[in-house]
Amino acid sequence: MTQIRLRNSLTRKVEDFHPIDAKNVRMYLCGPTVYDRAHLGNARPVVVFDVLYRLLRHVYGPEHVTYVRNFTDVDDKINATALARKEAGAEGSLEELIRARTEETIGWYHADMDALGALRPDREPRATDYIGAMIAMIEKLIEDGHAYAAEGHVLFRVRSYKDYGALSGRTVDDMMAGARVEVAPFKEDPMDFVLWKPSDEGLPGWDSPWGRGRPGWHIECSAMSYELLGASFDIHGGGIDLQFPHHENEIAQSCCAHPEGSFANYWLHNEMLQVEGKKMSKSLGNFFTVRDLLDGHHGEKGIPGEVIRFVFLQTHYTKPMDWTAEKARAAAATLRKWRTAVDGVTPSPEAAPEVIAALADDLNTAGAIAALHQIDDPAVLKASAAMLGLLDDGMGDWVAAPEADLSGLADKLVALRANAMETKDFAPVDAMKQALVAAGVEVRMSKAGVELLPGSDFDPAKLEGL
Ligand SMILES: [Zn+2]
């Protein structure tokens, strides 16, 4: 059996992966808060952990892996949208409008992540379906002295858990110095965090021993992972931005409520995404959603989900990833070449060992792509690319679709020819024809006009400057 090695954030080392139960390998990934479209950075963990999911399924068998990714569907931003719609005259109760908003957003999320070729997790729990489990966990924490109720809130007593900070390698006092801790009169210690908070009129709330209220964000993941995966499971993933405080808090809650378990044995964190070398931000104007990229935005044409995925996988998950238009162009050219090679080919039963070995080596996706470049047999290429979620039959429509760019080039060639008729200098026409042919485009010129047909070796990158 292939030995998978993973970088464990808990130990800060690359370790051999040994599941608790090889018949049921369990992985939890912090999912989205469903208040709006996912931005490109949100998609990185989805693609990274999709590759890990595929690898685990390959090694342990598809029926022996359980992958859980939650939806946080209780959040102030969701409430704000629902409230704004209600004030604008939308029909239905606030609860119904909240539900409608989360349904809408979950639908978008599924469509966008499907377009990136991410397999759906085995379970996608919604926080609002697990409120009872959260209340039970909070009660247990209070009973054992790890939490306390105050003014309608329940807070976790951070200093009651001696290992707090172990994941991020910092002490409570270090963290206090660097964190934006909310000081509140009802807190025993500024580091204590909210497990439950009161809901006033006009906000969604659930009855609890501490009055009508709603859960804090951190307890959601602890309760859902316990319910679906148990007190001990194998892998917990998420973006590095969640390591503190979210993941520290998850560990503290889960280990204190269920001291019989170890919570997650391996913690994996993906680094953040940048755009053209800069942090993505609305103020820099380089902020976009996955849908913007898929459909085209700011006058740019859409980029196929498979191409986005390929660009993501060229960078190791522990390194910051830079999204650039140039990388997308190069990725499309490579995928186009491979797709032509595997067209109509039945994948071989086994992926190339080099590809599996690269992935098993702490998800070395760049190494796996390099190995794909070395494969001559199309059947093996197709089977191996599937380990990365590439060259899937359902994702290849973009290759067959005519390039929107080509009509502009055809017009240009028509204009050049018309000009050449007058000047009797056909050199510019010939030069452009040659450049098109070099880019893998078949040029058909007739009296009726110009037809440009991308051939099997079509490389859009080579059209630049035309
Ligand atoms: Zn979480």
Tab-separated table of C-alpha atoms and ligand atoms in Angstrom:
chain	number	residue	atom	x	y	z
A	1	MET	CA	0.000	0.000	0.000
A	2	THR	CA	1.204	3.498	-0.840
A	3	GLN	CA	2.521	5.310	2.225
A	4	ILE	CA	1.138	8.836	2.299
A	5	ARG	CA	3.211	11.506	3.996
A	6	LEU	CA	1.676	14.790	5.136
A	7	ARG	CA	2.932	17.935	6.761
A	8	ASN	CA	1.231	18.033	10.154
A	9	SER	CA	0.831	21.582	11.477
A	10	LEU	CA	0.651	20.160	15.018
A	11	THR	CA	4.207	18.847	14.891
A	12	ARG	CA	5.433	21.121	12.077
A	13	LYS	CA	6.900	18.004	10.419
A	14	VAL	CA	6.157	15.857	7.396
A	15	GLU	CA	4.961	12.560	8.883
A	16	ASP	CA	3.833	9.143	7.691
A	17	PHE	CA	0.079	9.103	7.650
A	18	HIS	CA	-1.515	6.278	9.643
A	19	PRO	CA	-5.300	6.405	9.842
A	20	ILE	CA	-7.096	5.373	13.010
A	21	ASP	CA	-9.173	2.942	10.943
A	22	ALA	CA	-8.088	2.134	7.394
A	23	LYS	CA	-11.653	1.002	6.710
A	24	ASN	CA	-12.952	4.499	7.512
A	25	VAL	CA	-10.422	7.275	6.956
A	26	ARG	CA	-12.003	10.502	8.207
A	27	MET	CA	-11.334	14.069	7.099
A	28	TYR	CA	-12.975	17.360	8.067
A	29	LEU	CA	-12.560	20.647	6.213
A	30	CYS	CA	-13.885	23.984	7.446
A	31	GLY	CA	-16.437	25.013	4.861
A	32	PRO	CA	-17.764	28.383	3.753
A	33	THR	CA	-19.987	30.834	5.518
A	34	VAL	CA	-22.746	31.050	2.950
A	35	TYR	CA	-23.459	34.764	2.794
A	36	ASP	CA	-22.213	35.493	-0.747
A	37	ARG	CA	-20.328	34.125	-3.752
A	38	ALA	CA	-17.034	32.370	-2.972
A	39	HIS	CA	-13.990	34.417	-3.952
A	40	LEU	CA	-11.002	32.851	-5.652
A	41	GLY	CA	-9.099	32.447	-2.369
A	42	ASN	CA	-11.982	30.419	-0.911
A	43	ALA	CA	-11.529	27.901	-3.714
A	44	ARG	CA	-7.945	27.012	-2.865
A	45	PRO	CA	-8.655	24.753	0.142
A	46	VAL	CA	-11.477	23.128	-1.825
A	47	VAL	CA	-9.099	22.141	-4.657
A	48	VAL	CA	-6.224	21.173	-2.321
A	49	PHE	CA	-8.368	18.919	-0.139
A	50	ASP	CA	-10.121	17.506	-3.184
A	51	VAL	CA	-6.740	16.191	-4.349
A	52	LEU	CA	-6.104	14.717	-0.894
A	53	TYR	CA	-9.577	13.151	-0.960
A	54	ARG	CA	-8.837	11.575	-4.347
A	55	LEU	CA	-5.516	10.254	-3.059
A	56	LEU	CA	-7.090	8.785	0.101
A	57	ARG	CA	-9.788	7.139	-2.008
A	58	HIS	CA	-7.134	5.739	-4.304
A	59	VAL	CA	-5.059	4.301	-1.455
A	60	TYR	CA	-7.798	3.124	0.940
A	61	GLY	CA	-10.691	2.589	-1.478
A	62	PRO	CA	-13.501	5.037	-2.281
A	63	GLU	CA	-15.879	3.402	0.190
A	64	HIS	CA	-13.347	3.691	3.026
A	65	VAL	CA	-13.037	7.480	3.172
A	66	THR	CA	-15.437	9.939	4.818
A	67	TYR	CA	-14.964	13.576	3.894
A	68	VAL	CA	-17.022	16.180	5.747
A	69	ARG	CA	-17.192	19.860	4.843
A	70	ASN	CA	-19.667	22.079	6.646
A	71	PHE	CA	-21.786	25.045	5.685
A	72	THR	CA	-21.904	27.861	8.218
A	73	ASP	CA	-25.434	29.105	7.650
A	74	VAL	CA	-25.802	31.240	10.750
A	75	ASP	CA	-23.971	34.538	10.419
A	76	ASP	CA	-24.575	38.243	10.845
A	77	LYS	CA	-23.964	38.946	7.135
A	78	ILE	CA	-26.658	36.437	6.129
A	79	ASN	CA	-29.037	38.092	8.592
A	80	ALA	CA	-28.191	41.527	7.223
A	81	THR	CA	-29.036	40.486	3.640
A	82	ALA	CA	-32.308	38.878	4.731
A	83	LEU	CA	-33.220	41.936	6.779
A	84	ALA	CA	-32.428	44.286	3.878
A	85	ARG	CA	-34.649	42.191	1.587
A	86	LYS	CA	-37.438	42.254	4.137
A	87	GLU	CA	-37.170	46.018	4.449
A	88	ALA	CA	-37.238	46.271	0.651
A	89	GLY	CA	-40.627	44.523	0.757
A	90	ALA	CA	-39.709	40.855	0.185
A	91	GLU	CA	-42.422	38.439	1.279
A	92	GLY	CA	-41.997	35.885	4.046
A	93	SER	CA	-40.746	35.797	7.610
A	94	LEU	CA	-37.174	36.728	8.438
A	95	GLU	CA	-36.413	33.030	9.033
A	96	GLU	CA	-37.754	32.202	5.562
A	97	LEU	CA	-35.723	34.971	3.973
A	98	ILE	CA	-32.599	33.763	5.778
A	99	ARG	CA	-33.260	30.238	4.549
A	100	ALA	CA	-33.789	31.511	1.003
A	101	ARG	CA	-30.499	33.409	1.134
A	102	THR	CA	-28.518	30.407	2.381
A	103	GLU	CA	-30.185	28.083	-0.171
A	104	GLU	CA	-29.287	30.503	-2.942
A	105	THR	CA	-25.682	30.819	-1.775
A	106	ILE	CA	-25.207	27.074	-1.275
A	107	GLY	CA	-26.478	26.562	-4.830
A	108	TRP	CA	-23.897	29.005	-6.145
A	109	TYR	CA	-21.171	27.373	-4.084
A	110	HIS	CA	-21.966	23.921	-5.459
A	111	ALA	CA	-22.082	25.173	-9.041
A	112	ASP	CA	-18.768	27.018	-8.691
A	113	MET	CA	-16.882	24.184	-6.954
A	114	ASP	CA	-18.333	21.613	-9.380
A	115	ALA	CA	-16.974	23.773	-12.205
A	116	LEU	CA	-13.516	23.486	-10.612
A	117	GLY	CA	-13.830	19.704	-10.734
A	118	ALA	CA	-14.056	19.266	-6.961
A	119	LEU	CA	-15.850	16.110	-5.866
A	120	ARG	CA	-18.671	16.748	-3.431
A	121	PRO	CA	-17.785	15.682	0.115
A	122	ASP	CA	-19.601	12.667	1.580
A	123	ARG	CA	-21.368	14.879	4.104
A	124	GLU	CA	-22.102	18.602	3.989
A	125	PRO	CA	-23.705	19.413	7.331
A	126	ARG	CA	-25.346	22.761	7.919
A	127	ALA	CA	-24.719	24.392	11.263
A	128	THR	CA	-28.408	25.146	11.813
A	129	ASP	CA	-29.169	21.407	11.705
A	130	TYR	CA	-26.786	20.789	14.626
A	131	ILE	CA	-27.851	23.406	17.181
A	132	GLY	CA	-28.946	20.677	19.638
A	133	ALA	CA	-25.517	19.034	19.436
A	134	MET	CA	-23.836	22.402	20.035
A	135	ILE	CA	-25.982	23.094	23.109
A	136	ALA	CA	-25.180	19.619	24.491
A	137	MET	CA	-21.456	20.222	23.991
A	138	ILE	CA	-21.611	23.623	25.662
A	139	GLU	CA	-23.485	22.149	28.641
A	140	LYS	CA	-20.762	19.515	29.029
A	141	LEU	CA	-18.072	22.209	28.934
A	142	ILE	CA	-19.840	24.207	31.666
A	143	GLU	CA	-20.298	21.079	33.774
A	144	ASP	CA	-16.581	20.314	33.638
A	145	GLY	CA	-15.499	23.862	34.452
A	146	HIS	CA	-14.270	24.766	30.945
A	147	ALA	CA	-16.999	27.317	30.245
A	148	TYR	CA	-19.262	29.729	32.091
A	149	ALA	CA	-22.504	31.559	31.419
A	150	ALA	CA	-22.677	35.333	31.835
A	151	GLU	CA	-25.299	37.817	30.700
A	152	GLY	CA	-26.902	35.514	28.167
A	153	HIS	CA	-23.485	34.519	26.771
A	154	VAL	CA	-21.498	31.380	27.342
A	155	LEU	CA	-17.726	31.737	27.205
A	156	PHE	CA	-14.934	29.216	26.958
A	157	ARG	CA	-12.417	29.548	29.791
A	158	VAL	CA	-9.225	29.506	27.723
A	159	ARG	CA	-6.878	29.154	30.692
A	160	SER	CA	-8.664	25.949	31.729
A	161	TYR	CA	-7.084	24.150	28.775
A	162	LYS	CA	-3.357	23.842	29.304
A	163	ASP	CA	-2.503	23.003	25.672
A	164	TYR	CA	-4.170	26.095	24.241
A	165	GLY	CA	-1.864	27.530	21.575
A	166	ALA	CA	-0.075	24.254	20.787
A	167	LEU	CA	-1.239	24.254	17.151
A	168	SER	CA	0.047	27.710	16.358
A	169	GLY	CA	3.028	27.257	18.687
A	170	ARG	CA	2.303	30.231	20.877
A	171	THR	CA	1.446	30.753	24.515
A	172	VAL	CA	-1.775	32.380	25.640
A	173	ASP	CA	0.150	35.488	26.676
A	174	ASP	CA	1.870	35.725	23.256
A	175	MET	CA	-1.459	35.411	21.556
A	176	MET	CA	-3.035	38.038	23.721
A	177	ALA	CA	-0.323	40.487	22.771
A	178	GLY	CA	-0.919	39.943	19.045
A	179	ALA	CA	-4.631	39.305	18.849
A	180	ARG	CA	-7.513	41.667	18.597
A	181	VAL	CA	-9.268	40.364	21.673
A	182	GLU	CA	-12.643	41.694	22.481
A	183	VAL	CA	-12.757	42.998	26.017
A	184	ALA	CA	-16.216	42.601	27.508
A	185	PRO	CA	-17.323	43.178	31.102
A	186	PHE	CA	-18.800	39.689	31.360
A	187	LYS	CA	-15.532	37.953	30.413
A	188	GLU	CA	-13.312	36.518	33.159
A	189	ASP	CA	-10.341	36.839	30.846
A	190	PRO	CA	-10.046	38.818	27.583
A	191	MET	CA	-8.908	35.639	25.748
A	192	ASP	CA	-12.118	33.775	26.583
A	193	PHE	CA	-14.217	33.279	23.485
A	194	VAL	CA	-17.922	33.009	22.814
A	195	LEU	CA	-19.670	29.634	22.620
A	196	TRP	CA	-23.158	31.079	22.699
A	197	LYS	CA	-24.524	34.587	22.366
A	198	PRO	CA	-27.959	36.113	22.868
A	199	SER	CA	-30.183	36.956	19.886
A	200	ASP	CA	-32.468	39.926	20.169
A	201	GLU	CA	-35.695	40.417	18.226
A	202	GLY	CA	-35.076	40.454	14.523
A	203	LEU	CA	-32.209	37.942	14.671
A	204	PRO	CA	-32.456	34.178	14.276
A	205	GLY	CA	-32.298	32.406	17.601
A	206	TRP	CA	-32.821	29.081	19.297
A	207	ASP	CA	-34.022	28.349	22.823
A	208	SER	CA	-31.247	27.273	25.143
A	209	PRO	CA	-30.581	26.970	28.898
A	210	TRP	CA	-29.064	30.484	28.616
A	211	GLY	CA	-32.002	32.072	26.865
A	212	ARG	CA	-32.815	32.570	23.201
A	213	GLY	CA	-29.585	32.852	21.251
A	214	ARG	CA	-27.255	31.467	18.612
A	215	PRO	CA	-23.952	29.610	18.603
A	216	GLY	CA	-20.505	31.124	18.195
A	217	TRP	CA	-18.736	30.112	15.003
A	218	HIS	CA	-16.023	27.896	16.540
A	219	ILE	CA	-18.403	25.521	18.357
A	220	GLU	CA	-20.134	24.691	15.075
A	221	CYS	CA	-17.165	22.769	13.657
A	222	SER	CA	-16.482	21.007	16.965
A	223	ALA	CA	-20.081	19.811	17.234
A	224	MET	CA	-20.478	18.783	13.584
A	225	SER	CA	-17.157	16.939	13.405
A	226	TYR	CA	-17.981	15.075	16.633
A	227	GLU	CA	-21.419	14.079	15.382
A	228	LEU	CA	-20.211	12.877	11.987
A	229	LEU	CA	-16.649	11.695	12.625
A	230	GLY	CA	-16.410	11.005	16.367
A	231	ALA	CA	-14.155	12.192	19.172
A	232	SER	CA	-11.022	11.162	17.249
A	233	PHE	CA	-10.561	11.400	13.530
A	234	ASP	CA	-7.677	11.581	11.088
A	235	ILE	CA	-7.346	14.852	9.204
A	236	HIS	CA	-8.574	18.370	9.820
A	237	GLY	CA	-7.955	20.903	7.084
A	238	GLY	CA	-8.401	24.581	6.383
A	239	GLY	CA	-6.698	27.748	5.270
A	240	ILE	CA	-3.740	28.977	7.327
A	241	ASP	CA	-5.819	32.049	8.213
A	242	LEU	CA	-8.063	29.758	10.281
A	243	GLN	CA	-5.258	28.290	12.366
A	244	PHE	CA	-5.650	30.963	15.020
A	245	PRO	CA	-8.063	31.509	16.590
A	246	HIS	CA	-10.589	29.226	14.866
A	247	HIS	CA	-8.658	25.966	14.935
A	248	GLU	CA	-7.100	26.569	18.351
A	249	ASN	CA	-10.605	27.116	19.654
A	250	GLU	CA	-11.958	24.014	17.939
A	251	ILE	CA	-9.214	21.920	19.571
A	252	ALA	CA	-9.810	23.432	23.016
A	253	GLN	CA	-13.578	22.872	22.844
A	254	SER	CA	-13.374	19.356	21.429
A	255	CYS	CA	-10.590	18.075	23.656
A	256	CYS	CA	-12.226	19.491	26.790
A	257	ALA	CA	-15.722	18.222	25.932
A	258	HIS	CA	-14.404	14.833	24.790
A	259	PRO	CA	-11.197	14.104	26.704
A	260	GLU	CA	-11.564	10.457	25.664
A	261	GLY	CA	-10.652	11.449	22.103
A	262	SER	CA	-7.730	13.155	20.414
A	263	PHE	CA	-9.856	15.283	18.029
A	264	ALA	CA	-7.846	15.495	14.784
A	265	ASN	CA	-4.508	13.671	14.525
A	266	TYR	CA	-3.207	15.494	11.435
A	267	TRP	CA	-3.780	19.180	10.786
A	268	LEU	CA	-3.217	20.460	7.276
A	269	HIS	CA	-3.215	24.136	6.360
A	270	ASN	CA	-3.064	25.639	2.912
A	271	GLU	CA	-1.363	28.977	2.361
A	272	MET	CA	-3.177	31.980	0.961
A	273	LEU	CA	-3.782	33.098	-2.605
A	274	GLN	CA	-2.574	36.317	-4.225
A	275	VAL	CA	-3.441	37.904	-7.545
A	276	GLU	CA	-0.636	39.164	-9.815
A	277	GLY	CA	1.688	39.339	-6.804
A	278	LYS	CA	-0.676	41.270	-4.552
A	279	LYS	CA	-3.030	40.345	-1.774
A	280	MET	CA	-6.531	40.149	-3.195
A	281	SER	CA	-8.584	43.048	-1.910
A	282	LYS	CA	-11.549	45.109	-2.974
A	283	SER	CA	-9.565	48.322	-2.514
A	284	LEU	CA	-6.848	47.169	-4.944
A	285	GLY	CA	-9.461	46.286	-7.550
A	286	ASN	CA	-8.075	42.755	-7.907
A	287	PHE	CA	-10.836	41.059	-5.958
A	288	PHE	CA	-12.934	38.580	-7.875
A	289	THR	CA	-15.173	35.640	-7.266
A	290	VAL	CA	-14.811	32.188	-8.769
A	291	ARG	CA	-17.878	32.978	-10.876
A	292	ASP	CA	-16.330	36.220	-12.162
A	293	LEU	CA	-13.387	34.203	-13.392
A	294	LEU	CA	-15.482	31.386	-14.888
A	295	ASP	CA	-17.860	33.687	-16.720
A	296	GLY	CA	-15.467	36.518	-17.533
A	297	HIS	CA	-15.392	39.928	-15.906
A	298	HIS	CA	-14.014	43.431	-16.490
A	299	GLY	CA	-14.025	42.707	-20.213
A	300	GLU	CA	-11.847	39.590	-19.811
A	301	LYS	CA	-13.213	36.382	-21.204
A	302	GLY	CA	-14.130	33.484	-18.951
A	303	ILE	CA	-11.549	30.923	-17.852
A	304	PRO	CA	-12.553	27.247	-17.795
A	305	GLY	CA	-12.728	25.666	-14.331
A	306	GLU	CA	-10.227	23.027	-15.359
A	307	VAL	CA	-7.693	25.726	-16.245
A	308	ILE	CA	-8.205	27.455	-12.878
A	309	ARG	CA	-7.692	24.137	-11.155
A	310	PHE	CA	-4.499	23.411	-13.100
A	311	VAL	CA	-3.050	26.808	-12.161
A	312	PHE	CA	-3.840	26.181	-8.473
A	313	LEU	CA	-2.131	22.793	-8.507
A	314	GLN	CA	1.134	24.144	-9.913
A	315	THR	CA	1.929	25.584	-6.484
A	316	HIS	CA	2.422	23.437	-3.384
A	317	TYR	CA	-0.380	23.973	-0.888
A	318	THR	CA	2.019	25.111	1.851
A	319	LYS	CA	3.287	27.979	-0.345
A	320	PRO	CA	1.469	31.221	-1.151
A	321	MET	CA	-0.121	30.882	-4.571
A	322	ASP	CA	-0.009	33.675	-7.112
A	323	TRP	CA	-2.846	33.763	-9.628
A	324	THR	CA	-1.741	35.368	-12.900
A	325	ALA	CA	-3.370	35.665	-16.308
A	326	GLU	CA	-0.130	34.415	-17.857
A	327	LYS	CA	-0.260	31.179	-15.848
A	328	ALA	CA	-3.857	30.675	-16.968
A	329	ARG	CA	-2.855	31.063	-20.639
A	330	ALA	CA	0.000	28.581	-20.302
A	331	ALA	CA	-2.223	26.130	-18.397
A	332	ALA	CA	-4.868	26.281	-21.120
A	333	ALA	CA	-2.267	25.517	-23.785
A	334	THR	CA	-0.996	22.466	-21.882
A	335	LEU	CA	-4.473	21.159	-21.167
A	336	ARG	CA	-5.493	21.675	-24.785
A	337	LYS	CA	-2.518	19.607	-25.942
A	338	TRP	CA	-3.245	16.816	-23.442
A	339	ARG	CA	-6.949	16.817	-24.195
A	340	THR	CA	-6.229	16.358	-27.884
A	341	ALA	CA	-3.925	13.447	-27.045
A	342	VAL	CA	-6.454	11.646	-24.844
A	343	ASP	CA	-9.511	12.366	-26.994
A	344	GLY	CA	-11.598	9.182	-27.229
A	345	VAL	CA	-9.032	7.185	-25.249
A	346	THR	CA	-10.097	4.781	-22.487
A	347	PRO	CA	-8.001	5.430	-19.381
A	348	SER	CA	-5.651	2.665	-18.296
A	349	PRO	CA	-6.590	0.834	-15.078
A	350	GLU	CA	-3.638	2.290	-13.186
A	351	ALA	CA	-2.231	5.785	-12.860
A	352	ALA	CA	1.513	6.261	-13.393
A	353	PRO	CA	3.452	5.336	-10.207
A	354	GLU	CA	5.440	8.597	-10.464
A	355	VAL	CA	2.237	10.625	-10.215
A	356	ILE	CA	0.987	8.667	-7.194
A	357	ALA	CA	4.413	8.928	-5.542
A	358	ALA	CA	4.488	12.702	-5.986
A	359	LEU	CA	1.023	13.121	-4.494
A	360	ALA	CA	1.791	10.766	-1.605
A	361	ASP	CA	4.800	12.967	-0.842
A	362	ASP	CA	2.812	15.647	1.019
A	363	LEU	CA	0.640	16.417	-2.012
A	364	ASN	CA	3.442	17.449	-4.332
A	365	THR	CA	1.023	18.508	-7.062
A	366	ALA	CA	3.680	20.390	-9.023
A	367	GLY	CA	5.763	17.201	-9.083
A	368	ALA	CA	2.735	15.225	-10.201
A	369	ILE	CA	2.154	17.680	-13.073
A	370	ALA	CA	5.827	17.405	-14.052
A	371	ALA	CA	5.361	13.616	-14.113
A	372	LEU	CA	2.283	13.987	-16.339
A	373	HIS	CA	4.433	15.837	-18.895
A	374	GLN	CA	6.681	12.735	-19.157
A	375	ILE	CA	3.881	10.295	-19.966
A	376	ASP	CA	3.724	9.188	-23.636
A	377	ASP	CA	0.835	6.716	-23.427
A	378	PRO	CA	-2.480	8.646	-23.660
A	379	ALA	CA	-4.339	5.962	-21.686
A	380	VAL	CA	-1.893	6.296	-18.792
A	381	LEU	CA	-1.974	10.086	-19.081
A	382	LYS	CA	-5.731	10.116	-18.746
A	383	ALA	CA	-5.754	7.779	-15.745
A	384	SER	CA	-2.943	9.726	-14.051
A	385	ALA	CA	-4.491	13.151	-14.676
A	386	ALA	CA	-7.661	11.912	-12.980
A	387	MET	CA	-5.702	11.733	-9.706
A	388	LEU	CA	-5.465	15.518	-9.973
A	389	GLY	CA	-9.034	15.918	-11.176
A	390	LEU	CA	-7.840	16.858	-14.679
A	391	LEU	CA	-8.844	15.681	-18.172
A	392	ASP	CA	-12.211	14.558	-16.866
A	393	ASP	CA	-14.677	13.855	-19.683
A	394	GLY	CA	-17.253	16.146	-18.122
A	395	MET	CA	-14.933	19.149	-18.044
A	396	GLY	CA	-13.581	19.296	-21.574
A	397	ASP	CA	-16.250	21.259	-23.434
A	398	TRP	CA	-14.118	24.376	-23.408
A	399	VAL	CA	-11.557	22.787	-25.749
A	400	ALA	CA	-14.140	22.104	-28.443
A	401	ALA	CA	-15.665	25.566	-28.135
A	402	PRO	CA	-14.301	27.997	-30.717
A	403	GLU	CA	-12.044	30.640	-29.277
A	404	ALA	CA	-13.842	33.955	-29.074
A	405	ASP	CA	-10.555	35.702	-29.880
A	406	LEU	CA	-10.321	34.191	-33.338
A	407	SER	CA	-13.174	36.207	-34.824
A	408	GLY	CA	-11.241	39.381	-34.047
A	409	LEU	CA	-8.170	37.936	-35.739
A	410	ALA	CA	-10.218	36.876	-38.756
A	411	ASP	CA	-11.503	40.447	-39.109
A	412	LYS	CA	-7.963	41.731	-38.898
A	413	LEU	CA	-6.818	39.354	-41.613
A	414	VAL	CA	-9.702	40.446	-43.868
A	415	ALA	CA	-8.663	44.068	-43.380
A	416	LEU	CA	-5.016	43.272	-44.102
A	417	ARG	CA	-5.999	41.482	-47.296
A	418	ALA	CA	-8.176	44.375	-48.454
A	419	ASN	CA	-5.261	46.708	-47.853
A	420	ALA	CA	-2.876	44.403	-49.694
A	421	MET	CA	-5.168	44.381	-52.735
A	422	GLU	CA	-4.538	48.104	-53.048
A	423	THR	CA	-0.879	48.283	-52.118
A	424	LYS	CA	0.004	44.998	-53.913
A	425	ASP	CA	2.171	44.209	-50.844
A	426	PHE	CA	1.027	40.870	-49.514
A	427	ALA	CA	3.876	40.457	-47.019
A	428	PRO	CA	1.823	41.526	-43.968
A	429	VAL	CA	-0.928	39.047	-44.942
A	430	ASP	CA	1.564	36.218	-45.330
A	431	ALA	CA	3.248	37.076	-42.053
A	432	MET	CA	-0.017	36.923	-40.177
A	433	LYS	CA	-1.013	33.661	-41.870
A	434	GLN	CA	2.289	32.130	-40.873
A	435	ALA	CA	1.904	33.271	-37.276
A	436	LEU	CA	-1.577	31.755	-37.126
A	437	VAL	CA	-0.368	28.466	-38.559
A	438	ALA	CA	2.495	28.462	-36.050
A	439	ALA	CA	-0.109	28.791	-33.304
A	440	GLY	CA	-1.909	25.738	-34.618
A	441	VAL	CA	-4.676	27.557	-36.475
A	442	GLU	CA	-5.801	26.448	-39.902
A	443	VAL	CA	-6.405	29.487	-42.173
A	444	ARG	CA	-9.004	29.209	-44.929
A	445	MET	CA	-9.243	32.259	-47.166
A	446	SER	CA	-11.842	32.615	-49.892
A	447	LYS	CA	-13.671	35.399	-51.646
A	448	ALA	CA	-16.424	34.998	-49.072
A	449	GLY	CA	-14.072	35.786	-46.221
A	450	VAL	CA	-11.617	34.263	-43.811
A	451	GLU	CA	-12.203	31.223	-41.665
A	452	LEU	CA	-9.873	30.396	-38.750
A	453	LEU	CA	-10.029	26.867	-37.341
A	454	PRO	CA	-8.068	25.926	-34.228
A	455	GLY	CA	-6.323	22.634	-34.876
A	456	SER	CA	-5.221	19.903	-32.525
A	457	ASP	CA	-1.973	21.697	-31.712
A	458	PHE	CA	-3.672	25.056	-31.173
A	459	ASP	CA	-1.807	27.128	-28.586
A	460	PRO	CA	-3.598	30.403	-27.700
A	461	ALA	CA	-0.457	31.646	-25.936
A	462	LYS	CA	1.209	31.925	-29.358
A	463	LEU	CA	-1.448	34.320	-30.596
A	464	GLU	CA	-0.199	37.031	-28.316
A	465	GLY	CA	0.885	40.143	-30.126
A	466	LEU	CA	-1.162	39.361	-33.225
B	1	ZN	ZN	-13.983	25.102	11.353
